[in-house]
PDB file of C-alpha atoms in Angstrom:
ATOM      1  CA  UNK P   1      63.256  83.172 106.833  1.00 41.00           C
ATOM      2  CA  UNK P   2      62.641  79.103 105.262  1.00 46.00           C
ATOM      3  CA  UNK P   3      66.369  78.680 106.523  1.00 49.00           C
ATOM      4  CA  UNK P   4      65.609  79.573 110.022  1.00 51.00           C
ATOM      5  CA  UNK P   5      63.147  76.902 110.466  1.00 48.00           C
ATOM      6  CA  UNK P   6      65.205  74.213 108.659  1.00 51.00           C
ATOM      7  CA  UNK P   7      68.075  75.037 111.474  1.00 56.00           C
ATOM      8  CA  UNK P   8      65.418  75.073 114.592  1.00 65.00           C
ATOM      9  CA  UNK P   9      64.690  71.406 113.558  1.00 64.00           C
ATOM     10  CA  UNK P  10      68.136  70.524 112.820  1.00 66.00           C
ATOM     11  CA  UNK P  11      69.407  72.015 116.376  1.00 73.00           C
ATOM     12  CA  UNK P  12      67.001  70.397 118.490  1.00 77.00           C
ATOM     13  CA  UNK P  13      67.941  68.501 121.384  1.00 79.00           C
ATOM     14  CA  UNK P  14      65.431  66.173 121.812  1.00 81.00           C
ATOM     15  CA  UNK P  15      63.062  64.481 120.018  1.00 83.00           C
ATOM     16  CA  UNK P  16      60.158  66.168 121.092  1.00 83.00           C
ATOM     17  CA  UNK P  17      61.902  69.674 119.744  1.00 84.00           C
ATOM     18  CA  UNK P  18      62.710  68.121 116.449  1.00 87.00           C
ATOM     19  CA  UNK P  19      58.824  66.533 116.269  1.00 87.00           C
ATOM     20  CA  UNK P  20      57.019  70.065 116.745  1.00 86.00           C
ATOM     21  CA  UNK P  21      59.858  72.023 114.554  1.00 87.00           C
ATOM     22  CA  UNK P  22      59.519  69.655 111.751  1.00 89.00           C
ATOM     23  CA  UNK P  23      55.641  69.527 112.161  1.00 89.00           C
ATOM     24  CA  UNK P  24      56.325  73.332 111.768  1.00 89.00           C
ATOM     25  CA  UNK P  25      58.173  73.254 108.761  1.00 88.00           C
ATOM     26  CA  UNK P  26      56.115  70.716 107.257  1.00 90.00           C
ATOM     27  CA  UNK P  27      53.285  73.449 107.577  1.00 91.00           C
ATOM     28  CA  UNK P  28      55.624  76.396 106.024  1.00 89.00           C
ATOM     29  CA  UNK P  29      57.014  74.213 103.457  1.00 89.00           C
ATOM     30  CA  UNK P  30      56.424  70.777 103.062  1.00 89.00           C
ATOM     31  CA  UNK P  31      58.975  70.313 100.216  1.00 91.00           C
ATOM     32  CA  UNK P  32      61.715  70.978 102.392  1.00 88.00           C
ATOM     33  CA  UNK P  33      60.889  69.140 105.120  1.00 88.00           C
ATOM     34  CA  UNK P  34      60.071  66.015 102.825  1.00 90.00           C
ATOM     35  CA  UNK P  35      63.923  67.129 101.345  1.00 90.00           C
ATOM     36  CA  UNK P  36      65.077  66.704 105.016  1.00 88.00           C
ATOM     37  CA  UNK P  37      63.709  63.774 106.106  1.00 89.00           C
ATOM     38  CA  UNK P  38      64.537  61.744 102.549  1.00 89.00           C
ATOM     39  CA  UNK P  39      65.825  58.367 103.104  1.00 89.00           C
ATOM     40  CA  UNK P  40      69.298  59.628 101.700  1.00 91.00           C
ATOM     41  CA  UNK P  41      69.959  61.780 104.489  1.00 87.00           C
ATOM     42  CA  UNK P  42      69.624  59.730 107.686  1.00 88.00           C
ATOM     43  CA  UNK P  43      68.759  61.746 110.467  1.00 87.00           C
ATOM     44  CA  UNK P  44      71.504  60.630 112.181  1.00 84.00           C
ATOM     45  CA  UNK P  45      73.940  62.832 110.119  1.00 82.00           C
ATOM     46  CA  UNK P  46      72.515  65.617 110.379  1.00 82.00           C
ATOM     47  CA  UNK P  47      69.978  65.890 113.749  1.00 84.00           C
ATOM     48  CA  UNK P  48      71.742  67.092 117.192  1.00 81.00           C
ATOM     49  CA  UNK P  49      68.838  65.001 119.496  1.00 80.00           C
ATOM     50  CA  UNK P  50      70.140  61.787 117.539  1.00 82.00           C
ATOM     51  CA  UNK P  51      74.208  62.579 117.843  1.00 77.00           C
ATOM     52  CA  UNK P  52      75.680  61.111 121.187  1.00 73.00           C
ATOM     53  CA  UNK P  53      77.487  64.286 122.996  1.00 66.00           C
ATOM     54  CA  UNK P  54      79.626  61.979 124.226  1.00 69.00           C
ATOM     55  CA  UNK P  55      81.195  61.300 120.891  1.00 63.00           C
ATOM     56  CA  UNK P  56      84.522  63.043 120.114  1.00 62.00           C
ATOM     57  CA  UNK P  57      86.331  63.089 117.207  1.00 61.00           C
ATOM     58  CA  UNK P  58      90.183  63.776 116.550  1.00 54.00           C
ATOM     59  CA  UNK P  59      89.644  65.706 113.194  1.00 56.00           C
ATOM     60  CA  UNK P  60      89.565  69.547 113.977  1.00 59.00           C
ATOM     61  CA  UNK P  61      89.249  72.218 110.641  1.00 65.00           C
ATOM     62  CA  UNK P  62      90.374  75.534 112.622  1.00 70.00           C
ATOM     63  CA  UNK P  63      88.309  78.294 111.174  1.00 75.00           C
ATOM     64  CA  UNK P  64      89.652  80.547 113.549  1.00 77.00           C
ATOM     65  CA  UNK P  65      93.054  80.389 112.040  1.00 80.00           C
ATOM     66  CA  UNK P  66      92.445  80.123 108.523  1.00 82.00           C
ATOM     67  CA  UNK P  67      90.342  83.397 109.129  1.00 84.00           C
ATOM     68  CA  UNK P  68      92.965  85.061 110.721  1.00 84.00           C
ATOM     69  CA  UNK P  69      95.471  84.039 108.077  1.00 85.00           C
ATOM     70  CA  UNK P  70      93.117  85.811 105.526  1.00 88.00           C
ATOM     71  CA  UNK P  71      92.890  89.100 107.366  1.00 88.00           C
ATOM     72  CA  UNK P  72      96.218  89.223 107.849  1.00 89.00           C
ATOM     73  CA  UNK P  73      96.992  89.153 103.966  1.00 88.00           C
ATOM     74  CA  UNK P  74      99.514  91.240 102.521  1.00 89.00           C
ATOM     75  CA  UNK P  75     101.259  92.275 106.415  1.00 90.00           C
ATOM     76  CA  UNK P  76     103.088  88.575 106.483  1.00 87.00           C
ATOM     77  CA  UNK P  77     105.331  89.805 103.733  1.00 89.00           C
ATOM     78  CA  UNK P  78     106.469  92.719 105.514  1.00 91.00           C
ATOM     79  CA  UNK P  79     109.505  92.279 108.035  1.00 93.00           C
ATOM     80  CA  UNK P  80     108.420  90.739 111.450  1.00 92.00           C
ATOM     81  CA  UNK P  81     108.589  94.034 113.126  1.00 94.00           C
ATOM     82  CA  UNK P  82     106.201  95.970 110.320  1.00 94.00           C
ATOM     83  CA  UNK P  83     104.112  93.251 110.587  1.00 92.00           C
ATOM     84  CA  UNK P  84     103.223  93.567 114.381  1.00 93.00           C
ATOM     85  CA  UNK P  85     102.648  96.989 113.942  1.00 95.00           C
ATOM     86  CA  UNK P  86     100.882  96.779 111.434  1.00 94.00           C
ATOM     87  CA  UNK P  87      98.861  94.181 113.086  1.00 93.00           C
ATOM     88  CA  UNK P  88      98.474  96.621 116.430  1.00 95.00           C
ATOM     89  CA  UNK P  89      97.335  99.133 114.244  1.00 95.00           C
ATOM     90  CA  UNK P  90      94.265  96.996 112.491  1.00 93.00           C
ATOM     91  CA  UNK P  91      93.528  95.396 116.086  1.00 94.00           C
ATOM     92  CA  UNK P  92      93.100  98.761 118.093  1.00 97.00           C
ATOM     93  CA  UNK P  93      91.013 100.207 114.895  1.00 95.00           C
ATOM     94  CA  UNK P  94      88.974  97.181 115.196  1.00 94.00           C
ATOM     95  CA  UNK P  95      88.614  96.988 119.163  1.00 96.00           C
ATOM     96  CA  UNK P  96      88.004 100.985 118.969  1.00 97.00           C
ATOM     97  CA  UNK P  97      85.010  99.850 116.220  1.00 95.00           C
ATOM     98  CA  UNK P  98      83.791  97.476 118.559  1.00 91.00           C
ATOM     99  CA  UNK P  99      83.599  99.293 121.893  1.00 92.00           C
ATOM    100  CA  UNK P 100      82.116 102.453 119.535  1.00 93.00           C
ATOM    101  CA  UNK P 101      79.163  99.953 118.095  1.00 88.00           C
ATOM    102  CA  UNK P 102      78.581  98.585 122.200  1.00 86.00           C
ATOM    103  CA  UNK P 103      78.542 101.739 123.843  1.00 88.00           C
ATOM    104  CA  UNK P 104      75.289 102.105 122.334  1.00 87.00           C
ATOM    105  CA  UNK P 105      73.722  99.078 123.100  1.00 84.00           C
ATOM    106  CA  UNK P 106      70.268  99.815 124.997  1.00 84.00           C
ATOM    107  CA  UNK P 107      70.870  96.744 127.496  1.00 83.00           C
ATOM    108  CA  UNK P 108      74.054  94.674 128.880  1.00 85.00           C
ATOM    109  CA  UNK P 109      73.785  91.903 126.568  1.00 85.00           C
ATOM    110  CA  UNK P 110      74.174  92.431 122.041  1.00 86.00           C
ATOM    111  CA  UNK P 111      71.238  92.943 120.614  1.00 87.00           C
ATOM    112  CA  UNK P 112      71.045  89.233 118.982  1.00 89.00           C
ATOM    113  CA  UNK P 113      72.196  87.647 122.112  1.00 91.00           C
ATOM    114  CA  UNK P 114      69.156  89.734 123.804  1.00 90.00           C
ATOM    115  CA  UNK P 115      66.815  88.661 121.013  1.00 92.00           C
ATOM    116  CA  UNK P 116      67.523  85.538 121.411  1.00 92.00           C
ATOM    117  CA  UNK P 117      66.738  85.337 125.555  1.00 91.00           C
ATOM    118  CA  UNK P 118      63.557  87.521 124.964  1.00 92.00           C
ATOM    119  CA  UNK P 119      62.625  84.605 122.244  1.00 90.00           C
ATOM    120  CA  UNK P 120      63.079  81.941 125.261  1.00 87.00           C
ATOM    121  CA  UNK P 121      61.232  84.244 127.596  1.00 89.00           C
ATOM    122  CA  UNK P 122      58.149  83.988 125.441  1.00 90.00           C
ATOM    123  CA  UNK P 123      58.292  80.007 125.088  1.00 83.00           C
ATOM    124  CA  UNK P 124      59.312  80.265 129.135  1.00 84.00           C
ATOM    125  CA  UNK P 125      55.818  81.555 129.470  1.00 87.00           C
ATOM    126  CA  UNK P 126      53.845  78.580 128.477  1.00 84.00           C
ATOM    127  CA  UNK P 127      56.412  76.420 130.620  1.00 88.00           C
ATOM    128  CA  UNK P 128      54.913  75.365 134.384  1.00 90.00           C
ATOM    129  CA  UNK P 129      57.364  74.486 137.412  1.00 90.00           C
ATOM    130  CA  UNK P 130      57.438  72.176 140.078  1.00 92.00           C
ATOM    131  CA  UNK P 131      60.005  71.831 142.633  1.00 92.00           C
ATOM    132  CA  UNK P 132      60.607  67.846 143.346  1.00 90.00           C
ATOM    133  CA  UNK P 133      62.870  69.785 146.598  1.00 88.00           C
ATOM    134  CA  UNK P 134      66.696  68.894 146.521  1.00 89.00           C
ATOM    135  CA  UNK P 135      67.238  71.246 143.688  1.00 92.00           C
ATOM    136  CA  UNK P 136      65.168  69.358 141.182  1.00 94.00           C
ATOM    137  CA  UNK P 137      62.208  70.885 139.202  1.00 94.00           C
ATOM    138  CA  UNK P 138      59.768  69.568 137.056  1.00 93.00           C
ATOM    139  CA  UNK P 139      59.225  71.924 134.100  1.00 90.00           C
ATOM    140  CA  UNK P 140      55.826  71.199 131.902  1.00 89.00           C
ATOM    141  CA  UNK P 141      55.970  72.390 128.320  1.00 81.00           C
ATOM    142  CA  UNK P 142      52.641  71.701 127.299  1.00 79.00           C
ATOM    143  CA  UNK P 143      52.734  68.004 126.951  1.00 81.00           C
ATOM    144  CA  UNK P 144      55.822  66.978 127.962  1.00 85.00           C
ATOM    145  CA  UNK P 145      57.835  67.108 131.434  1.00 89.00           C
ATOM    146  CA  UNK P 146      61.224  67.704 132.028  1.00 89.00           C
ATOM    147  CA  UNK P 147      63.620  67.162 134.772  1.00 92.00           C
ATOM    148  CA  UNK P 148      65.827  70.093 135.428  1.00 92.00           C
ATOM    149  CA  UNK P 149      68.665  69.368 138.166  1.00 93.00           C
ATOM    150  CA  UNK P 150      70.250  73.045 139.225  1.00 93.00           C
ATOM    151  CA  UNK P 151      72.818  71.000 141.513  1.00 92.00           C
ATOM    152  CA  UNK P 152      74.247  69.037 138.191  1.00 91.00           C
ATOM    153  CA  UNK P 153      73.277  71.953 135.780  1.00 89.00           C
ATOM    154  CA  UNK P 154      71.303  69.570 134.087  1.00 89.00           C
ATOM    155  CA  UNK P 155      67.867  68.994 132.249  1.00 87.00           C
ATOM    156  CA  UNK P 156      66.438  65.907 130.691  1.00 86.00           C
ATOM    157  CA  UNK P 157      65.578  68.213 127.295  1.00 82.00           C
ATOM    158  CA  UNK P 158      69.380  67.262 127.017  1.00 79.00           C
ATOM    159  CA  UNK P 159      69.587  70.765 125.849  1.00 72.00           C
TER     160      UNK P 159
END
């Protein structure tokens, strides 16, 4: 559960976000956010409100197909037509898994994907809205304002 919290203050977008999450964690455990926020690990390196989006970098560690490469295994020593079948075979077992495990989902969306919107519901709650007309709103979260733009698809929380 300590490593959820640690992640909600690392993934804000703003600075406001960070502020309350870390006054959060400070409350759960104050060790860790003292850990955190130790002058050998700038914020900078590790906060998304302080990283410029804008940044890109040419580096680019693909998980995807080092992951594949490991579930693939023992198949890439067979000859290249034993292999694909092989291959079909695992990929229909696994998409036959998958549609087995959705069927009996209770709504449209996964059940963390659904946890996760009926988490922003809640906080949508305390949230008050004012249209500015033009397709702009003005969205109070307790203290603070933000600027949501539907036109752009944008908000000031940056998130």
């Amino acid at each position: 559960m300590k490593t959820t919290k640690y992640w909600t203050a690392a993934k804000a977008y703003n600075n406001f976000v960070f502020e309350k999450n870390m006054m959060q964690l400070r409350t759960t455990d104050s060790e860790a956010a003292d850990w955190l926020l130790s002058p050998r690990r700038p914020i900078e390196m590790w906060a998304r409100h302080t990283i410029d989006y804008g940044c890109k970098s040419d580096h680019i560690t693909n998980n995807v197909t080092e992951s594949f490469n490991h579930w693939v295994g023992d198949d890439r020593k067979k000859p290249i037509m034993s292999m694909v079948e092989s291959l079909t075979c695992r990929i229909m077992v696994r998409l036959q898994r998958r549609f087995e495990k959705g069927s009996i989902f209770e709504f449209v969306t996964t059940p963390r994907i659904r946890k996760i919107i009926d988490m922003t519901m809640q906080d949508a709650k305390l949230c008050k809205m004012i249209d500015a007309g033009d397709d702009e709103f003005q969205v109070r979260d307790g203290f603070t304002t933000f600027v949501v733009n539907l036109r752009t698809k944008s908000c000031s929380c940056n998130y």
